């Protein structure tokens, strides 16, 4: 792997990162949707150049330019349409309320989106919540805890340090932040050494991406990639002690809980991957990414040659990463999503239209590419109920 001396690891500040993967001209934001095809294909692009830190095991897009993404102009993200995901969020909130005895307490959430999870925590324990997010809107979430929720439409910074409360949550946000140590230090500086404030962070796990060579899970707005080891080292580097570290949601997410300490913690948890183990995973990805791209290009060629009607199920970032990295043209015409707010819109990059599952009754696809295989059963059931038989190709 070529070593770039010009880059400093954003997590441990060591000079030099090893470059192991590049994807040029990908949409700068894969969550955006457009009302027409032309706008979708002319959306700004950026480069993904992944660098690996041999000191702390962190992976970062060294070509990331944060000025290309303005989260304040985006609609808050919502994932609340899948039963599987909702059940997970409920279980997690209930566990946190129990473990941290969150009753009549103050909770903050950085990157809260609409505020669904914060509302859950506040509902379950009669807590008070402050949600900080550049895309949040007051009244976006319906909850019996609404009167105890405050939303701040802004990026998190030191001026919100006094709002931390008894628990600071931050879910699926840190992977969007390039200067990871600066961000965690900013949070840490707002908490006194003796405070009982706990931090709970959740991010996607890069291990599966590296093992399965899941190139569709690498996209521009995710500039930071962690495994349990690199995540724990970041928190220790910023004067937190890691109190719990685990994987959840079908091992796709990493969960870390930490408390402030005055001196650097030496406590390493058993499930942390070493930097050397991570280096092997990175090597695996670097070696096999070309053949994986080749496999999918052949699948697309087969669809084209046999004139199959193929659709992709799931219009999120994975789908955009998949279609743009493969340079899909006419092999796939439609993207299906269960979220009615996405129907009729076009995805950035390749500019394909998002349709409802009901649309398939008339379209009758031969092939369904399932972006997230954990939804395979939900999808098959929906298709069976509509009396449509098709072949399913899961992305794994
Ligand atoms: Zn590092």
Short mmCIF file of C-alpha atoms and ligand atoms in Angstrom, two decimals, residues 9-14 17 53-58, ligand 1:
data_model
loop_
_atom_site.label_atom_id
_atom_site.label_comp_id
_atom_site.label_asym_id
_atom_site.label_seq_id
_atom_site.Cartn_x
_atom_site.Cartn_y
_atom_site.Cartn_z
CA UNK A 9 -4.53 10.71 10.96
CA UNK A 10 -7.60 12.67 12.16
CA UNK A 11 -8.04 10.24 15.09
CA UNK A 12 -4.53 9.98 16.62
CA UNK A 13 -2.67 12.78 14.78
CA UNK A 14 0.11 10.46 13.54
CA UNK A 17 -1.66 7.18 6.06
CA UNK A 53 -3.50 4.71 9.92
CA UNK A 54 -0.90 2.14 10.97
CA UNK A 55 -0.77 3.65 14.46
CA UNK A 56 -4.43 3.50 15.53
CA UNK A 57 -6.17 1.46 12.81
CA UNK A 58 -8.46 4.30 11.73
ZN1 LIG B 1 -4.36 7.12 13.75
#
